[in-house]
Coordinates of C-alpha atoms in Angstrom, one line a residue:
Chain A
Q490 CA 0.0 0.0 0.0
V491 CA 1.0 3.6 -0.5
Q492 CA 2.8 4.9 2.6
L493 CA 5.4 7.3 3.9
V494 CA 7.5 6.1 6.8
Q495 CA 9.3 8.7 8.8
S496 CA 12.3 8.5 11.1
G497 CA 12.1 8.4 14.9
A498 CA 11.8 11.1 17.5
E499 CA 14.7 13.4 18.1
V500 CA 15.9 15.5 21.0
K501 CA 18.3 18.3 20.2
K502 CA 20.0 21.1 22.0
P503 CA 19.4 24.8 20.9
G504 CA 21.6 25.7 18.0
A505 CA 21.9 22.1 16.7
S506 CA 20.5 20.6 13.5
V507 CA 18.0 17.9 12.9
K508 CA 17.5 15.8 9.8
V509 CA 14.2 13.9 9.4
S510 CA 13.7 11.2 6.7
C511 CA 10.6 10.1 4.9
T512 CA 10.7 6.9 2.9
A513 CA 8.0 6.3 0.3
S514 CA 6.7 3.0 -0.8
G515 CA 3.8 1.7 -2.9
Y516 CA 4.0 4.3 -5.7
T517 CA 6.5 5.8 -8.1
F518 CA 8.4 8.2 -5.9
T519 CA 9.3 10.7 -8.7
S520 CA 5.7 11.1 -9.8
Y521 CA 4.7 13.1 -6.7
D522 CA 6.2 15.9 -4.6
I523 CA 6.9 15.8 -0.9
N524 CA 5.8 18.5 1.4
W525 CA 6.9 19.1 4.9
V526 CA 4.4 20.4 7.5
R527 CA 5.0 20.9 11.2
Q528 CA 2.7 21.2 14.1
A529 CA 3.6 22.5 17.6
T530 CA 1.7 21.0 20.5
G531 CA -1.8 22.2 20.6
Q532 CA -1.3 24.4 17.5
G533 CA -2.3 24.3 13.9
L534 CA -0.6 23.0 10.8
E535 CA 2.3 25.0 9.3
W536 CA 3.6 24.3 5.8
M537 CA 7.3 24.6 5.5
G538 CA 7.9 23.9 1.9
W539 CA 8.2 21.1 -0.7
I540 CA 10.6 19.3 -2.9
Y541 CA 9.8 18.2 -6.4
S542 CA 10.8 14.6 -6.2
N543 CA 11.6 14.4 -9.9
S544 CA 13.9 17.4 -10.3
G545 CA 14.9 18.0 -6.8
N546 CA 13.9 21.6 -7.0
T547 CA 12.6 23.1 -3.8
N548 CA 10.2 25.8 -2.6
Y549 CA 10.6 27.0 1.0
V550 CA 8.4 29.2 3.0
Q551 CA 10.1 32.6 3.5
K552 CA 10.1 32.0 7.3
F553 CA 12.4 29.0 7.0
K554 CA 14.7 30.1 4.1
G555 CA 18.3 29.9 5.2
R556 CA 17.5 27.4 7.9
V557 CA 15.9 24.5 6.1
T558 CA 17.2 22.2 3.4
M559 CA 15.0 19.6 1.7
T560 CA 16.6 16.9 -0.4
R561 CA 15.7 13.6 -1.8
D562 CA 17.4 10.3 -2.9
T563 CA 15.5 8.7 -5.7
A564 CA 17.5 5.5 -5.4
T565 CA 15.9 4.8 -2.0
S566 CA 12.7 6.8 -2.5
T567 CA 13.5 8.9 0.5
A568 CA 13.0 12.6 1.2
Y569 CA 14.9 14.5 3.9
M570 CA 14.2 17.7 5.8
E571 CA 17.1 19.3 7.6
L572 CA 16.5 22.2 10.0
N573 CA 19.5 24.2 11.3
G574 CA 19.9 26.6 14.2
L575 CA 17.2 24.9 16.3
R576 CA 15.4 26.9 18.9
S577 CA 12.8 26.0 21.4
E578 CA 10.1 27.3 19.1
D579 CA 11.0 24.5 16.6
T580 CA 9.7 21.9 19.0
A581 CA 7.0 20.2 17.1
V582 CA 5.8 17.2 15.2
Y583 CA 7.2 17.2 11.6
Y584 CA 5.1 15.5 8.9
C585 CA 6.0 14.7 5.4
A586 CA 3.1 14.5 2.9
R587 CA 2.8 13.5 -0.7
S588 CA 1.1 15.9 -3.1
G589 CA 0.1 15.9 -6.8
D590 CA -2.1 18.9 -7.6
Y591 CA -1.7 21.1 -4.5
H592 CA -3.5 18.6 -2.2
M593 CA -1.7 16.3 0.2
D594 CA -3.2 12.9 -0.1
V595 CA -0.8 10.7 1.8
W596 CA 0.9 11.6 5.1
G597 CA 3.6 10.1 7.3
K598 CA 2.9 9.5 10.9
G599 CA 5.1 12.3 12.0
T600 CA 8.4 12.8 13.7
A601 CA 8.5 14.5 17.1
V602 CA 11.4 16.9 17.4
T603 CA 12.1 18.4 20.9
V604 CA 14.6 21.2 21.3
S605 CA 15.7 21.6 24.9
S606 CA 18.9 22.5 26.7
Chain B
Q652 CA -1.3 33.9 11.9
S653 CA -3.1 32.0 9.2
V654 CA -4.6 33.8 6.2
L655 CA -7.5 31.3 6.2
T656 CA -10.0 31.8 9.0
Q657 CA -12.1 29.0 10.5
P658 CA -14.4 29.0 13.5
P659 CA -12.6 27.5 16.5
S660 CA -15.3 25.0 17.2
V661 CA -18.6 23.6 16.1
S662 CA -20.8 21.0 17.8
A663 CA -23.9 19.0 17.2
A664 CA -25.7 15.8 18.4
P665 CA -25.1 12.5 16.7
G666 CA -26.9 12.2 13.4
Q667 CA -27.1 15.9 12.9
K668 CA -25.2 18.1 10.4
V669 CA -22.4 20.6 10.9
T670 CA -20.8 23.0 8.5
I671 CA -17.4 24.6 8.8
S672 CA -16.5 27.8 7.0
C673 CA -13.1 28.8 5.7
S674 CA -12.7 32.4 4.8
G675 CA -9.8 33.6 2.7
S676 CA -9.0 36.1 -0.1
S677 CA -8.6 36.5 -3.8
S678 CA -5.0 35.3 -3.6
N679 CA -5.9 31.9 -2.1
I680 CA -9.4 30.5 -2.0
G681 CA -10.5 32.9 -4.8
H682 CA -7.5 31.7 -6.9
D683 CA -7.1 28.0 -6.3
Y684 CA -8.8 24.8 -5.3
V685 CA -9.5 24.1 -1.6
S686 CA -8.7 20.9 0.3
W687 CA -10.0 19.8 3.7
Y688 CA -8.1 17.6 6.2
Q689 CA -9.3 15.7 9.2
Q690 CA -7.0 15.3 12.2
L691 CA -8.1 12.8 14.8
P692 CA -6.6 13.1 18.2
G693 CA -2.9 12.0 18.2
T694 CA -2.8 11.2 14.5
A695 CA -1.6 12.7 11.3
P696 CA -3.9 14.7 9.2
K697 CA -5.9 12.9 6.5
L698 CA -7.2 14.2 3.2
L699 CA -11.0 14.5 3.3
I700 CA -11.9 16.7 0.3
Y701 CA -9.8 18.0 -2.6
D702 CA -10.4 20.3 -5.5
N703 CA -13.2 22.0 -3.5
N704 CA -15.7 19.1 -3.6
K705 CA -14.0 15.8 -4.5
R706 CA -13.7 13.0 -2.1
P707 CA -10.7 10.6 -2.2
S708 CA -11.5 6.9 -2.4
G709 CA -12.8 5.6 1.0
I710 CA -14.2 8.9 2.2
P711 CA -18.0 8.6 2.8
D712 CA -20.4 10.9 1.1
R713 CA -21.4 12.3 4.5
F714 CA -18.5 14.6 3.9
S715 CA -19.0 17.4 1.3
G716 CA -17.2 20.5 0.2
S717 CA -18.1 23.7 -1.6
Q718 CA -16.5 26.9 -2.6
S719 CA -17.9 30.3 -3.5
G720 CA -15.8 33.4 -4.1
T721 CA -13.2 33.7 -1.3
S722 CA -14.9 31.2 1.1
A723 CA -15.2 27.5 1.3
T724 CA -17.4 25.2 3.4
L725 CA -17.1 21.7 4.7
G726 CA -20.3 19.9 5.5
I727 CA -20.6 16.7 7.6
T728 CA -24.0 15.0 7.8
G729 CA -25.1 12.1 9.9
L730 CA -22.6 13.1 12.6
Q731 CA -20.9 10.2 14.4
T732 CA -18.7 10.1 17.5
G733 CA -15.8 9.1 15.3
D734 CA -16.0 12.4 13.5
E735 CA -14.7 14.2 16.6
A736 CA -11.5 15.8 15.2
V737 CA -9.9 19.0 14.2
Y738 CA -10.6 20.0 10.6
Y739 CA -8.4 22.2 8.5
C740 CA -8.9 23.8 5.1
G741 CA -5.9 24.4 2.9
T742 CA -5.0 25.9 -0.4
W743 CA -2.2 27.6 -2.4
D744 CA -1.7 31.3 -1.8
N745 CA -0.5 33.0 -4.9
S746 CA 0.7 36.1 -3.2
L747 CA 2.7 34.3 -0.5
S748 CA 3.8 31.6 -3.0
S749 CA 3.0 29.2 -0.2
Y750 CA 0.5 26.5 0.8
V751 CA -1.6 27.8 3.6
F752 CA -3.8 26.0 6.2
G753 CA -6.8 27.4 8.0
T754 CA -6.8 28.0 11.7
G755 CA -8.6 24.7 12.4
T756 CA -12.0 23.8 13.7
Q757 CA -12.7 21.4 16.5
V758 CA -15.8 19.3 15.9
T759 CA -17.5 18.0 19.0
V760 CA -20.3 15.4 19.0
L761 CA -22.6 16.2 21.9

């Protein structure tokens, strides 16, 4: 079945970096884009950006430009999201989600990232 | 702050109907298709409606969507306890060059 499997929870210190992976299965990886969405505890959904799985081109929300890097490995059907300069406000669950025409139809279960000294 | 505004909460008795509004602008809802996502407690969001009014395979027809001008609406009929969740609208914002989500609406079954 179509699914996105994300890496496990992370605990990081302020200023550190985190890299979350998202491995796709059940479909042709390069036919869909991968979005990254985060959600702080008790808060709403926040779109961070996406990577075009075919070309590797990216589109980041202005807020995260300079701090986030999205990459993909077509050989392993895996997308990655790396966030640098972590601060406490980055504590959240990070989701990857597949999209075709601007709607996200398959979501990973999420990766909890905690930033704490 | 989200550019898409939803009511914080709606509620109704089992079997009744609820509607959730999503208010935007000409650069988002007035420009592109709207999707709706359901997030059950402790789980990832799930696509409920796309392209304003289409349901993915497996989504019951109790769920419906519509769009008019710069607003969109999600309707849920025959409300069930399993429908208790937070519902988000989402669409592309042409001015921000970003996908945007609504503020989210908690549905409570009384």
